[in-house]
Coordinates of C-alpha atoms in Angstrom, one line a residue:
M1 CA 0.1 0.1 0.3
S2 CA 1.3 3.2 -1.0
N3 CA 0.2 6.8 1.1
E4 CA 1.8 9.0 -1.6
I5 CA 1.1 13.8 -0.8
V6 CA 3.2 16.5 -1.7
M7 CA 2.2 20.1 -1.8
D8 CA 3.6 23.1 -2.4
I9 CA 7.1 23.6 -0.9
D10 CA 6.2 27.4 0.0
R11 CA 3.4 25.8 1.4
Y12 CA 5.0 23.5 3.8
R13 CA 7.8 25.4 5.3
T14 CA 4.7 27.3 6.5
I15 CA 2.9 24.4 8.1
R16 CA 7.3 23.1 9.3
E17 CA 7.7 26.0 10.6
A18 CA 3.8 25.9 13.2
C19 CA 5.5 23.0 13.7
V20 CA 8.4 23.8 15.2
Q21 CA 6.3 26.6 16.7
L22 CA 3.7 23.9 18.2
N23 CA 7.1 21.0 19.4
S24 CA 8.4 25.0 21.8
Y25 CA 4.6 25.1 23.1
I26 CA 4.4 22.0 23.8
L27 CA 7.8 21.5 25.6
K28 CA 6.9 24.4 28.7
G29 CA 4.5 21.0 29.4
L30 CA 8.1 18.9 30.1
K31 CA 8.7 18.7 34.6
K32 CA 12.0 18.0 35.8
T33 CA 10.2 14.2 37.2
D34 CA 9.4 14.0 32.9
T35 CA 12.8 14.9 32.3
R36 CA 15.0 11.9 33.7
I37 CA 11.7 9.7 33.8
A38 CA 12.0 10.1 29.7
A39 CA 16.8 10.6 29.9
R40 CA 17.0 7.0 31.8
A41 CA 14.5 5.3 28.9
L42 CA 16.9 7.0 25.7
G43 CA 20.1 6.4 27.5
V44 CA 21.3 9.6 28.9
M45 CA 21.0 9.9 32.2
K46 CA 24.9 10.3 34.1
G47 CA 24.0 11.4 38.0
N48 CA 21.6 14.1 37.5
K49 CA 22.0 15.6 34.1
V50 CA 20.9 14.2 30.6
V51 CA 24.2 14.2 28.8
L52 CA 24.4 13.8 25.2
A53 CA 26.8 12.3 22.6
N54 CA 26.7 15.6 20.4
E55 CA 25.1 18.2 19.7
E56 CA 22.4 16.7 16.4
D57 CA 21.0 15.1 19.5
I58 CA 19.2 17.8 21.4
D59 CA 16.8 17.8 18.6
R60 CA 16.4 13.7 18.8
V61 CA 15.6 13.6 22.3
Y62 CA 12.7 16.7 22.6
D63 CA 11.1 14.8 19.8
F64 CA 11.0 11.6 21.8
F65 CA 10.3 14.5 24.9
V66 CA 7.4 15.6 22.7
N67 CA 6.0 12.0 21.3
D68 CA 6.9 9.2 22.5
Y69 CA 7.5 10.2 26.3
R70 CA 4.4 8.7 28.4
N71 CA 3.9 10.5 32.3
P72 CA 2.5 8.6 35.5
D73 CA -0.8 8.9 33.8
G74 CA 0.2 7.6 30.9
M75 CA -0.3 11.2 28.6
T76 CA 2.8 12.4 26.2
L77 CA 3.1 16.1 26.7
V78 CA 1.7 15.8 23.1
E79 CA -2.3 15.0 24.8
C80 CA -1.5 16.2 27.8
F81 CA -0.9 20.1 25.8
H82 CA -4.2 19.1 23.4
Q83 CA -6.5 18.9 26.2
A84 CA -4.9 22.1 27.6
H85 CA -5.2 24.0 25.0
S86 CA -7.6 25.0 22.4
D87 CA -6.9 29.4 21.5
L88 CA -4.3 27.3 18.2
S89 CA -3.5 29.1 14.8
E90 CA -5.5 27.0 12.4
D91 CA -1.8 25.7 11.0
E92 CA -1.2 24.7 14.4
Q93 CA -4.5 23.0 14.9
R94 CA -4.0 21.1 11.3
V95 CA -0.8 20.1 12.9
L96 CA -1.5 19.2 16.3
E97 CA -4.4 17.0 15.0
G98 CA -1.3 15.0 12.8
L99 CA 1.1 14.9 15.8
L100 CA -2.1 13.5 17.9
H101 CA -2.4 10.8 14.9
S102 CA 1.1 10.2 14.2
S103 CA 3.5 6.9 14.4
S104 CA 7.3 6.1 14.0
S105 CA 8.4 2.8 12.4
L106 CA 12.0 2.3 10.7
F107 CA 11.6 2.2 7.5
R108 CA 14.2 2.2 4.6
I109 CA 14.0 5.4 2.0
T110 CA 14.0 3.5 -1.5
D111 CA 13.2 6.6 -3.7
V112 CA 14.4 10.9 -3.9
N113 CA 13.4 13.4 -6.2
S114 CA 14.9 16.4 -5.7
A115 CA 12.8 18.0 -8.0
D116 CA 9.6 17.6 -5.6
K117 CA 12.2 17.4 -2.2
T118 CA 10.9 14.4 -1.3
I119 CA 11.4 10.2 0.2
E120 CA 10.0 7.5 -0.7
L121 CA 10.0 4.6 1.8
E122 CA 8.8 1.8 3.4
N123 CA 7.5 0.5 6.8
L124 CA 10.0 -2.5 6.7
L125 CA 8.4 -3.1 10.5
S126 CA 4.9 -3.1 8.7
P127 CA 5.3 -5.1 5.7
D128 CA 4.0 -3.5 2.5
H129 CA 2.8 -0.7 3.2
R130 CA 5.1 2.7 1.8
I131 CA 4.7 6.0 2.0
T132 CA 6.4 9.4 0.3
V133 CA 7.1 12.0 3.0
M134 CA 8.6 15.6 2.3
D135 CA 11.3 16.7 3.8
L136 CA 13.5 19.8 2.2
G137 CA 16.1 18.6 4.8
L138 CA 15.9 14.6 4.0
S139 CA 15.8 15.1 0.4
S140 CA 18.9 17.3 0.2
V141 CA 21.3 14.7 1.3
P142 CA 23.9 13.1 -1.1
D143 CA 23.2 9.4 -1.3
L144 CA 20.4 9.3 0.5
K145 CA 18.5 6.5 -1.0
G146 CA 18.2 2.7 0.1
L147 CA 19.6 4.0 4.1
L148 CA 17.6 3.0 7.4
M149 CA 16.1 5.8 8.2
F150 CA 13.8 5.5 12.3
S151 CA 11.6 8.4 12.4
R152 CA 7.4 10.3 12.9
I153 CA 5.6 10.5 11.1
V154 CA 3.5 13.2 10.1
S155 CA -0.3 12.7 8.3
L156 CA -1.9 16.1 6.9
P157 CA -4.8 16.3 4.8
E158 CA -1.9 18.1 2.3
V159 CA 1.2 16.2 3.1
N160 CA 3.2 13.3 4.9
M161 CA 6.4 14.5 6.4
T162 CA 8.8 13.3 9.7
S163 CA 8.9 15.0 12.8
G164 CA 12.4 16.6 12.4
A165 CA 14.7 14.5 13.6
P166 CA 15.4 10.5 12.3
L167 CA 17.3 8.2 12.9
L168 CA 19.6 7.8 10.2
F169 CA 20.9 3.8 9.8
E170 CA 23.5 2.1 7.1
P171 CA 21.6 -0.9 4.9
Y172 CA 23.9 -3.3 6.2
V173 CA 22.3 -3.0 9.8
E174 CA 18.7 -3.9 9.1
E175 CA 18.9 -7.4 9.9
L176 CA 20.5 -6.3 13.7
L177 CA 18.4 -3.7 14.2
L178 CA 15.6 -6.1 13.4
G179 CA 16.8 -8.8 16.1
Q180 CA 18.8 -5.5 18.7
Y181 CA 15.8 -3.7 19.0
P182 CA 12.6 -5.9 20.6
K183 CA 15.5 -6.9 23.1
K184 CA 16.6 -3.4 24.0
M185 CA 12.8 -2.9 23.9
A186 CA 12.2 -5.9 26.6
K187 CA 15.3 -3.7 29.9
I188 CA 13.2 -0.8 29.7
T189 CA 11.0 -1.2 32.2
V190 CA 8.6 2.2 31.2
G191 CA 5.9 3.4 28.6
D192 CA 3.9 1.6 26.5
E193 CA 5.4 -0.4 22.9
S194 CA 6.1 2.6 20.9
M195 CA 7.7 4.7 23.9
K196 CA 10.1 1.5 24.9
R197 CA 9.9 0.6 20.6
A198 CA 11.4 4.6 20.2
A199 CA 12.9 4.0 23.4
A200 CA 15.3 1.5 21.7
F201 CA 15.7 3.0 18.5
F202 CA 17.2 6.4 19.6
R203 CA 20.1 3.1 22.0
L204 CA 20.4 1.1 18.7
Y205 CA 21.6 4.8 17.1
Q206 CA 23.5 6.3 18.8
R207 CA 25.6 2.8 18.0
Y208 CA 25.4 1.7 14.7
G209 CA 23.6 5.2 13.8
L210 CA 24.8 7.5 10.5
Q211 CA 25.6 10.3 13.7
E212 CA 28.6 12.9 10.9
L213 CA 25.4 13.0 8.4
G214 CA 24.6 15.3 10.7
Y215 CA 20.9 16.4 9.8
R216 CA 19.1 18.3 11.6

């Protein structure tokens, strides 16, 4: 099954800006206790401090905090924000709805269209599911085709896009990732399946990921 939505680049930039702004609003709801719990799940809590291997991981950690971490009440920051705020712009409301229904997975990048700024993805955790996403940054990365990517996909009426913090891997680690991520998940004691899966792939990215690409 394929899901392809392509939009005007200027309109995409407007939507992406709304997404960035919304994420900054949502992050304000993060409590210190939640930060510690979420950081421990990711394996980046050292003593009382969050310690990251490189600066580029900041966006990836924030993406986890916003979309994947579930607090003791079982809610994500996105869900908490949705309950508390209704005074949003039309674009922010669309992005919020997209985030509420978004999901993450491991994908193979099967094609890149630099003109349309799109990439085609094959879902490796949900066979026969393909999706086309628009991403100005990713579509400009050289030799992207064939790489693996763990990412959250946000689907709006006009466009599919990543949440902006992809984890990229070389193709040769596919079998290793598929074999190791369930074991990593089993060692994480907090959160639901989606949270544990995201934390597991972040940990695998720290060891096997293509961090030198520096995509943010």
